[in-house]
């Protein structure tokens, strides 16, 4: 495992990347992997205790930025989407000046939910109960029958705004109206530079879907940082393409990145590749963005997985998955081919999730509810899971 800073500050430097890929290749030869300092124990309470869950909502999601969507999902002014965050039900809406704002999805009159649709486009938000309306910048525009309602200072009854920033193509929100947001500071120089090097603001979300699962969000997040389960849980799918329990990890102290070699790299086990050969097509590179995202960099696209706690129940969460890809124009393909390729990709991902990962994770949650679950372990090989739990403890205590 290494903690050194990427030399090019862009994450794309060929020699540096190849060094990490060669490290993974050595691991395959030696039947080894990068290792964490020690084995760590944990208990089931982390996944079922309502107090732990409340601390996480308030001290993690109420304080630090996490990704809510890709900017291309609300491309034009007046485009909006609604979402249940751990602490607030929200509307995320593109403004006239191109920026993005997030509001609590609640009418300031008597608290009706303002927008019921998941996605849409509108010039104002109008409440279904007594028809108060709000501009997309959140200001209270009209009080119906205001001659009989009475005098109030309208500037005090606009929609409540949450700190929001668009960076590296994604929209980030801190789920607390009183908080500040600084995504670059949160990412730290290494990860901010790495993400900047990918140019994801030029990409689009070709597919996205949310899954409400009866599983704690950390059980879900852990599964998508785990290179140890592949051969056992995915013998006929992922394990055909990706090595099990082999990772070259960079620990940036909060976020992390790791290389997992594909089996196509095996042709270099005997005869090492030429020094200047680009080896990127032989690996998947995964980024863990604290607190709740896994960003996979594939040779020609990205996959973003996010895991959000349920607002009240420790045993539930929402996972969202997105395929973030070059636009039709940049792909050089016609629209029909573009659709076909990404739909096919999407279906493969969905099948693995629904048939292989979700059943295992649901049964983990059932297991965690046992009164005498006993202590459990994270091994030295589970490096990024260890980083996730180490960093989460710092935030939530
Ligand atoms: S609750 Fe929205 S107008 Fe009354
Ligand atoms: Fe899996």
Short mmCIF file of C-alpha atoms and ligand atoms in Angstrom, two decimals:
data_model
loop_
_atom_site.label_atom_id
_atom_site.label_comp_id
_atom_site.label_asym_id
_atom_site.label_seq_id
_atom_site.Cartn_x
_atom_site.Cartn_y
_atom_site.Cartn_z
CA UNK A 1 0.00 0.00 0.00
CA UNK A 2 1.29 3.47 -0.77
CA UNK A 3 0.44 6.93 0.47
CA UNK A 4 2.59 8.87 -1.97
CA UNK A 5 1.11 11.68 -4.01
CA UNK A 6 0.43 11.08 -7.71
CA UNK A 7 3.29 12.85 -9.53
CA UNK A 8 1.33 14.40 -12.37
CA UNK A 9 -1.51 15.73 -10.23
CA UNK A 10 -3.91 14.50 -12.88
CA UNK A 11 -4.11 10.82 -12.27
CA UNK A 12 -3.40 10.11 -15.88
CA UNK A 13 0.39 9.95 -15.91
CA UNK A 14 1.21 6.78 -17.77
CA UNK A 15 4.43 5.82 -15.96
CA UNK A 16 2.91 6.31 -12.53
CA UNK A 17 -0.22 4.40 -13.46
CA UNK A 18 1.82 1.60 -14.96
CA UNK A 19 3.84 1.37 -11.73
CA UNK A 20 0.68 0.67 -9.82
CA UNK A 21 -0.48 -1.80 -12.44
CA UNK A 22 2.89 -3.58 -12.25
CA UNK A 23 2.49 -3.79 -8.50
CA UNK A 24 -0.84 -5.56 -9.08
CA UNK A 25 0.86 -7.86 -11.60
CA UNK A 26 3.49 -8.79 -8.99
CA UNK A 27 0.69 -9.57 -6.57
CA UNK A 28 -0.85 -12.02 -9.04
CA UNK A 29 2.55 -13.70 -9.46
CA UNK A 30 3.08 -13.94 -5.70
CA UNK A 31 -0.50 -14.70 -4.72
CA UNK A 32 -0.44 -11.58 -2.53
CA UNK A 33 -2.24 -8.25 -2.28
CA UNK A 34 -1.68 -4.86 -0.64
CA UNK A 35 -2.40 -5.17 3.05
CA UNK A 36 -3.73 -2.97 5.83
CA UNK A 37 -1.74 -2.58 9.04
CA UNK A 38 -3.88 -4.93 11.07
CA UNK A 39 -7.04 -6.95 11.48
CA UNK A 40 -9.92 -5.03 13.06
CA UNK A 41 -12.98 -6.23 14.89
CA UNK A 42 -16.50 -4.83 14.73
CA UNK A 43 -19.96 -5.69 15.99
CA UNK A 44 -23.44 -5.93 14.52
CA UNK A 45 -24.58 -2.81 16.39
CA UNK A 46 -22.90 -0.67 13.72
CA UNK A 47 -25.55 -1.87 11.28
CA UNK A 48 -28.67 -1.99 13.43
CA UNK A 49 -28.34 0.54 16.26
CA UNK A 50 -30.64 3.57 15.79
CA UNK A 51 -28.24 5.82 17.76
CA UNK A 52 -25.33 4.91 15.50
CA UNK A 53 -27.53 5.59 12.47
CA UNK A 54 -28.61 8.98 13.84
CA UNK A 55 -25.00 9.97 14.50
CA UNK A 56 -24.09 9.05 10.96
CA UNK A 57 -26.93 11.07 9.48
CA UNK A 58 -26.09 14.13 11.55
CA UNK A 59 -22.31 13.97 11.92
CA UNK A 60 -21.47 12.54 8.51
CA UNK A 61 -24.16 13.44 5.97
CA UNK A 62 -25.05 16.65 7.82
CA UNK A 63 -21.43 17.81 7.64
CA UNK A 64 -19.63 16.59 4.56
CA UNK A 65 -20.42 16.75 0.84
CA UNK A 66 -21.70 13.70 -0.97
CA UNK A 67 -22.75 13.20 -4.59
CA UNK A 68 -26.47 13.42 -5.40
CA UNK A 69 -26.41 13.22 -9.21
CA UNK A 70 -24.44 13.96 -12.36
CA UNK A 71 -25.00 17.48 -13.72
CA UNK A 72 -26.21 16.05 -17.04
CA UNK A 73 -29.33 14.72 -15.29
CA UNK A 74 -30.57 18.30 -14.88
CA UNK A 75 -28.89 19.88 -17.92
CA UNK A 76 -31.02 23.01 -18.47
CA UNK A 77 -32.37 25.84 -16.29
CA UNK A 78 -35.66 24.78 -14.61
CA UNK A 79 -34.72 21.07 -14.76
CA UNK A 80 -35.18 19.49 -11.35
CA UNK A 81 -35.10 16.17 -9.54
CA UNK A 82 -36.31 15.16 -6.09
CA UNK A 83 -34.52 12.89 -3.68
CA UNK A 84 -34.70 11.57 -0.14
CA UNK A 85 -31.41 12.41 1.58
CA UNK A 86 -30.63 11.02 5.05
CA UNK A 87 -31.82 14.22 6.80
CA UNK A 88 -33.94 16.06 4.26
CA UNK A 89 -36.28 15.36 1.41
CA UNK A 90 -34.99 17.69 -1.32
CA UNK A 91 -35.51 19.28 -4.71
CA UNK A 92 -32.35 19.82 -6.76
CA UNK A 93 -32.87 22.40 -9.48
CA UNK A 94 -30.77 24.04 -12.20
CA UNK A 95 -30.91 27.85 -11.99
CA UNK A 96 -31.13 30.43 -14.78
CA UNK A 97 -27.41 31.24 -14.39
CA UNK A 98 -26.49 27.54 -14.80
CA UNK A 99 -25.71 26.93 -11.14
CA UNK A 100 -27.54 24.29 -9.09
CA UNK A 101 -29.50 24.83 -5.88
CA UNK A 102 -30.96 22.28 -3.46
CA UNK A 103 -34.07 23.02 -1.39
CA UNK A 104 -35.92 21.16 1.29
CA UNK A 105 -38.97 19.78 -0.50
CA UNK A 106 -41.53 21.35 1.79
CA UNK A 107 -43.95 24.24 1.53
CA UNK A 108 -43.31 26.96 4.09
CA UNK A 109 -47.04 27.49 4.66
CA UNK A 110 -48.10 24.28 6.41
CA UNK A 111 -45.45 21.84 5.29
CA UNK A 112 -46.97 19.97 2.37
CA UNK A 113 -44.47 18.26 0.11
CA UNK A 114 -43.97 20.73 -2.70
CA UNK A 115 -42.88 18.51 -5.58
CA UNK A 116 -43.98 14.89 -5.90
CA UNK A 117 -42.41 14.05 -9.25
CA UNK A 118 -39.00 12.37 -9.33
CA UNK A 119 -37.80 14.44 -12.23
CA UNK A 120 -39.14 17.23 -14.37
CA UNK A 121 -38.94 20.76 -15.60
CA UNK A 122 -40.86 23.73 -14.25
CA UNK A 123 -40.83 27.53 -14.06
CA UNK A 124 -42.06 27.62 -10.50
CA UNK A 125 -42.92 25.22 -7.70
CA UNK A 126 -46.55 25.37 -6.78
CA UNK A 127 -47.98 23.74 -3.68
CA UNK A 128 -50.91 21.37 -4.14
CA UNK A 129 -52.49 22.24 -0.78
CA UNK A 130 -53.27 26.00 -0.89
CA UNK A 131 -51.32 26.84 -4.04
CA UNK A 132 -48.54 29.01 -2.64
CA UNK A 133 -45.79 29.23 -5.25
CA UNK A 134 -42.02 29.59 -5.25
CA UNK A 135 -39.53 30.67 -7.89
CA UNK A 136 -36.87 28.14 -8.84
CA UNK A 137 -34.39 30.23 -6.82
CA UNK A 138 -36.49 29.35 -3.77
CA UNK A 139 -38.09 32.74 -3.15
CA UNK A 140 -41.75 32.82 -2.17
CA UNK A 141 -43.54 34.27 -5.18
CA UNK A 142 -47.26 34.17 -4.42
CA UNK A 143 -49.54 33.64 -1.43
CA UNK A 144 -53.03 32.78 -2.63
CA UNK A 145 -55.79 35.10 -1.30
CA UNK A 146 -53.17 37.12 0.49
CA UNK A 147 -55.72 39.83 1.25
CA UNK A 148 -57.22 37.44 3.79
CA UNK A 149 -54.09 35.54 4.79
CA UNK A 150 -52.46 38.43 6.58
CA UNK A 151 -49.16 40.31 6.55
CA UNK A 152 -45.89 38.39 6.66
CA UNK A 153 -42.33 39.12 5.60
CA UNK A 154 -42.12 36.98 2.46
CA UNK A 155 -38.33 37.04 2.38
CA UNK A 156 -38.35 34.92 5.55
CA UNK A 157 -40.52 32.19 3.98
CA UNK A 158 -38.61 31.14 0.92
CA UNK A 159 -37.62 27.50 0.50
CA UNK A 160 -34.89 26.30 2.86
CA UNK A 161 -31.64 25.88 0.93
CA UNK A 162 -28.93 23.26 1.45
CA UNK A 163 -25.27 23.89 0.57
CA UNK A 164 -24.70 22.67 -3.00
CA UNK A 165 -21.77 22.68 -5.40
CA UNK A 166 -21.20 21.26 -8.87
CA UNK A 167 -17.68 19.93 -9.34
CA UNK A 168 -16.05 17.32 -11.58
CA UNK A 169 -19.39 16.92 -13.35
CA UNK A 170 -21.27 15.86 -10.21
CA UNK A 171 -23.65 17.74 -7.91
CA UNK A 172 -22.59 17.56 -4.25
CA UNK A 173 -24.76 18.48 -1.28
CA UNK A 174 -24.20 18.77 2.47
CA UNK A 175 -27.43 17.61 4.08
CA UNK A 176 -27.76 20.45 6.59
CA UNK A 177 -28.99 23.98 5.92
CA UNK A 178 -26.55 25.49 8.43
CA UNK A 179 -23.44 23.85 6.96
CA UNK A 180 -20.91 25.20 4.44
CA UNK A 181 -19.67 23.35 1.39
CA UNK A 182 -16.17 23.18 -0.13
CA UNK A 183 -15.88 20.06 -2.28
CA UNK A 184 -12.23 20.65 -3.25
CA UNK A 185 -11.21 20.94 0.41
CA UNK A 186 -13.18 17.83 1.28
CA UNK A 187 -11.62 15.80 -1.54
CA UNK A 188 -8.12 16.94 -0.66
CA UNK A 189 -5.49 17.81 -3.24
CA UNK A 190 -4.79 14.24 -4.42
CA UNK A 191 -8.37 13.18 -5.08
CA UNK A 192 -9.45 16.59 -6.37
CA UNK A 193 -6.60 16.52 -8.92
CA UNK A 194 -7.34 12.92 -9.87
CA UNK A 195 -11.02 13.66 -10.53
CA UNK A 196 -10.16 16.89 -12.38
CA UNK A 197 -7.95 14.84 -14.73
CA UNK A 198 -10.90 12.70 -15.80
CA UNK A 199 -12.92 15.55 -17.33
CA UNK A 200 -16.20 14.04 -16.12
CA UNK A 201 -18.01 17.35 -16.63
CA UNK A 202 -17.87 16.59 -20.37
CA UNK A 203 -19.57 13.21 -19.87
CA UNK A 204 -23.24 12.36 -19.46
CA UNK A 205 -25.22 9.97 -17.34
CA UNK A 206 -26.49 7.41 -19.89
CA UNK A 207 -28.37 5.28 -17.36
CA UNK A 208 -29.26 5.74 -13.71
CA UNK A 209 -31.48 3.97 -11.23
CA UNK A 210 -32.09 3.84 -7.48
CA UNK A 211 -32.70 0.72 -5.41
CA UNK A 212 -34.32 0.80 -1.98
CA UNK A 213 -32.84 -2.16 -0.14
CA UNK A 214 -33.52 -3.64 3.32
CA UNK A 215 -29.82 -3.38 4.14
CA UNK A 216 -27.70 -0.93 6.13
CA UNK A 217 -25.85 1.48 3.81
CA UNK A 218 -22.42 0.42 5.12
CA UNK A 219 -23.03 -3.26 4.35
CA UNK A 220 -23.82 -2.14 0.82
CA UNK A 221 -20.88 0.28 0.55
CA UNK A 222 -18.51 -2.39 1.88
CA UNK A 223 -19.52 -4.86 -0.82
CA UNK A 224 -18.48 -2.42 -3.53
CA UNK A 225 -14.99 -1.90 -2.10
CA UNK A 226 -14.41 -5.62 -1.72
CA UNK A 227 -12.08 -7.54 -4.03
CA UNK A 228 -12.15 -10.61 -1.78
CA UNK A 229 -15.67 -11.88 -2.56
CA UNK A 230 -15.50 -11.93 -6.35
CA UNK A 231 -14.58 -15.56 -6.98
CA UNK A 232 -17.04 -16.82 -4.36
CA UNK A 233 -20.06 -14.56 -4.93
CA UNK A 234 -19.64 -14.00 -8.67
CA UNK A 235 -18.07 -17.22 -10.01
CA UNK A 236 -19.77 -17.10 -13.40
CA UNK A 237 -19.81 -13.35 -13.99
CA UNK A 238 -17.26 -10.88 -12.56
CA UNK A 239 -14.79 -13.63 -11.55
CA UNK A 240 -14.39 -14.61 -15.19
CA UNK A 241 -12.89 -11.17 -15.86
CA UNK A 242 -11.39 -9.90 -12.61
CA UNK A 243 -8.83 -11.37 -10.21
CA UNK A 244 -9.98 -12.09 -6.66
CA UNK A 245 -8.18 -10.62 -3.64
CA UNK A 246 -5.60 -8.65 -5.65
CA UNK A 247 -5.43 -4.90 -5.18
CA UNK A 248 -2.88 -2.12 -5.45
CA UNK A 249 -4.20 0.56 -3.12
CA UNK A 250 -3.42 4.23 -2.57
CA UNK A 251 -4.62 5.50 0.79
CA UNK A 252 -5.03 9.28 0.64
CA UNK A 253 -5.93 9.50 4.30
CA UNK A 254 -9.64 10.08 3.69
CA UNK A 255 -10.42 8.84 0.19
CA UNK A 256 -8.67 5.99 -1.61
CA UNK A 257 -8.02 4.55 -5.03
CA UNK A 258 -7.26 0.99 -6.04
CA UNK A 259 -6.32 -1.02 -9.10
CA UNK A 260 -7.91 -4.44 -9.60
CA UNK A 261 -6.35 -6.40 -12.46
CA UNK A 262 -8.48 -8.02 -15.15
CA UNK A 263 -7.62 -11.53 -16.21
CA UNK A 264 -6.53 -10.28 -19.63
CA UNK A 265 -3.40 -9.00 -17.89
CA UNK A 266 -2.29 -12.62 -17.32
CA UNK A 267 -0.52 -12.67 -20.66
CA UNK A 268 2.17 -10.52 -18.99
CA UNK A 269 2.75 -12.89 -16.09
CA UNK A 270 5.51 -14.71 -17.91
CA UNK A 271 6.76 -11.96 -20.13
CA UNK A 272 6.55 -8.44 -18.65
CA UNK A 273 5.01 -5.69 -20.81
CA UNK A 274 7.15 -3.09 -22.57
CA UNK A 275 7.96 -0.10 -20.35
CA UNK A 276 5.88 2.35 -22.39
CA UNK A 277 2.84 0.17 -23.02
CA UNK A 278 -0.42 1.62 -21.74
CA UNK A 279 -1.79 -1.07 -19.44
CA UNK A 280 -4.99 0.68 -18.48
CA UNK A 281 -7.25 -1.62 -20.47
CA UNK A 282 -6.10 -4.53 -18.30
CA UNK A 283 -7.45 -3.09 -15.04
CA UNK A 284 -10.41 -1.55 -13.31
CA UNK A 285 -9.53 1.44 -11.22
CA UNK A 286 -11.84 2.19 -8.31
CA UNK A 287 -12.11 5.34 -6.23
CA UNK A 288 -13.63 5.38 -2.81
CA UNK A 289 -15.01 8.83 -2.05
CA UNK A 290 -15.80 9.16 1.62
CA UNK A 291 -18.46 8.92 2.89
CA UNK A 292 -20.60 6.91 0.46
CA UNK A 293 -19.46 6.58 -3.13
CA UNK A 294 -17.58 4.14 -5.29
CA UNK A 295 -16.47 5.50 -8.64
CA UNK A 296 -15.23 2.87 -11.08
CA UNK A 297 -13.07 3.95 -13.97
CA UNK A 298 -13.45 1.53 -16.83
CA UNK A 299 -11.42 1.83 -20.05
CA UNK A 300 -14.15 3.84 -21.81
CA UNK A 301 -16.59 5.04 -19.13
CA UNK A 302 -17.28 5.47 -15.42
CA UNK A 303 -19.74 3.81 -13.07
CA UNK A 304 -20.82 5.66 -9.96
CA UNK A 305 -22.37 3.81 -7.02
CA UNK A 306 -23.74 5.76 -4.05
CA UNK A 307 -25.20 4.45 -0.80
CA UNK A 308 -27.45 6.63 1.31
CA UNK A 309 -28.82 5.80 4.76
CA UNK A 310 -32.59 5.70 5.18
CA UNK A 311 -33.86 8.76 7.12
CA UNK A 312 -35.02 6.70 10.10
CA UNK A 313 -34.35 2.96 9.72
CA UNK A 314 -30.75 1.68 10.21
CA UNK A 315 -31.70 -1.48 8.32
CA UNK A 316 -32.57 0.26 5.07
CA UNK A 317 -30.76 2.29 2.45
CA UNK A 318 -30.95 3.55 -1.07
CA UNK A 319 -28.28 2.61 -3.57
CA UNK A 320 -28.00 4.55 -6.80
CA UNK A 321 -26.04 3.43 -9.81
CA UNK A 322 -25.10 5.58 -12.80
CA UNK A 323 -23.25 4.95 -16.04
CA UNK A 324 -21.29 8.08 -16.90
CA UNK A 325 -20.11 8.01 -20.50
CA UNK A 326 -18.94 10.18 -23.42
CA UNK A 327 -21.74 11.99 -25.28
CA UNK A 328 -23.02 10.58 -28.57
CA UNK A 329 -20.98 13.25 -30.42
CA UNK A 330 -17.75 12.51 -28.52
CA UNK A 331 -18.19 8.75 -28.80
CA UNK A 332 -17.96 8.83 -32.60
CA UNK A 333 -20.89 6.38 -32.70
CA UNK A 334 -24.36 6.95 -34.05
CA UNK A 335 -27.15 7.27 -31.52
CA UNK A 336 -28.48 3.79 -32.16
CA UNK A 337 -25.13 2.18 -31.40
CA UNK A 338 -24.54 4.43 -28.39
CA UNK A 339 -27.90 3.37 -26.92
CA UNK A 340 -27.31 -0.27 -27.70
CA UNK A 341 -23.83 -0.39 -26.11
CA UNK A 342 -24.82 1.36 -22.88
CA UNK A 343 -28.09 -0.52 -22.51
CA UNK A 344 -26.22 -3.80 -22.85
CA UNK A 345 -23.65 -2.69 -20.29
CA UNK A 346 -26.40 -1.59 -17.95
CA UNK A 347 -28.28 -4.88 -18.18
CA UNK A 348 -25.14 -6.83 -17.28
CA UNK A 349 -24.55 -4.63 -14.24
CA UNK A 350 -28.19 -4.93 -13.13
CA UNK A 351 -28.16 -8.71 -13.45
CA UNK A 352 -25.06 -9.05 -11.23
CA UNK A 353 -26.54 -6.66 -8.65
CA UNK A 354 -29.98 -8.22 -8.44
CA UNK A 355 -29.03 -11.87 -8.77
CA UNK A 356 -25.73 -11.99 -6.92
CA UNK A 357 -24.96 -9.01 -4.64
CA UNK A 358 -28.36 -7.99 -3.29
CA UNK A 359 -29.44 -11.44 -2.01
CA UNK A 360 -26.14 -11.82 -0.12
CA UNK A 361 -26.36 -8.36 1.38
CA UNK A 362 -30.00 -8.74 2.43
CA UNK A 363 -29.11 -11.91 4.27
CA UNK A 364 -26.14 -10.16 5.94
CA UNK A 365 -28.57 -7.62 7.35
CA UNK A 366 -30.84 -10.37 8.64
CA UNK A 367 -27.81 -11.97 10.29
CA UNK A 368 -26.81 -8.67 11.92
CA UNK A 369 -30.18 -8.59 13.69
CA UNK A 370 -29.28 -11.65 15.76
CA UNK A 371 -29.07 -10.75 19.44
CA UNK A 372 -25.87 -12.78 19.87
CA UNK A 373 -24.14 -12.00 16.61
CA UNK A 374 -20.68 -12.07 18.22
CA UNK A 375 -17.62 -10.12 17.11
CA UNK A 376 -16.68 -10.01 13.44
CA UNK A 377 -13.52 -9.18 11.50
CA UNK A 378 -12.09 -7.09 8.71
CA UNK A 379 -8.88 -8.64 7.41
CA UNK A 380 -5.60 -7.06 6.29
CA UNK A 381 -6.57 -7.88 2.69
CA UNK A 382 -9.73 -5.77 2.98
CA UNK A 383 -7.74 -2.57 2.74
CA UNK A 384 -10.32 -0.13 1.38
CA UNK A 385 -13.04 -1.42 3.72
CA UNK A 386 -10.60 -0.76 6.55
CA UNK A 387 -10.03 2.78 5.26
CA UNK A 388 -13.81 3.34 4.98
CA UNK A 389 -14.44 2.24 8.57
CA UNK A 390 -11.38 4.04 9.94
CA UNK A 391 -12.46 7.34 8.36
CA UNK A 392 -16.14 6.93 9.23
CA UNK A 393 -15.24 6.48 12.90
CA UNK A 394 -13.33 9.77 12.82
CA UNK A 395 -16.40 11.57 11.46
CA UNK A 396 -19.16 9.93 13.47
CA UNK A 397 -17.64 9.97 16.95
S1 LIG B 1 -49.19 23.91 2.66
FE1 LIG B 1 -48.47 24.70 0.80
S2 LIG B 1 -49.87 26.28 0.34
FE2 LIG B 1 -50.55 25.53 2.24
FE1 LIG B 2 -20.16 -8.08 -5.60
#
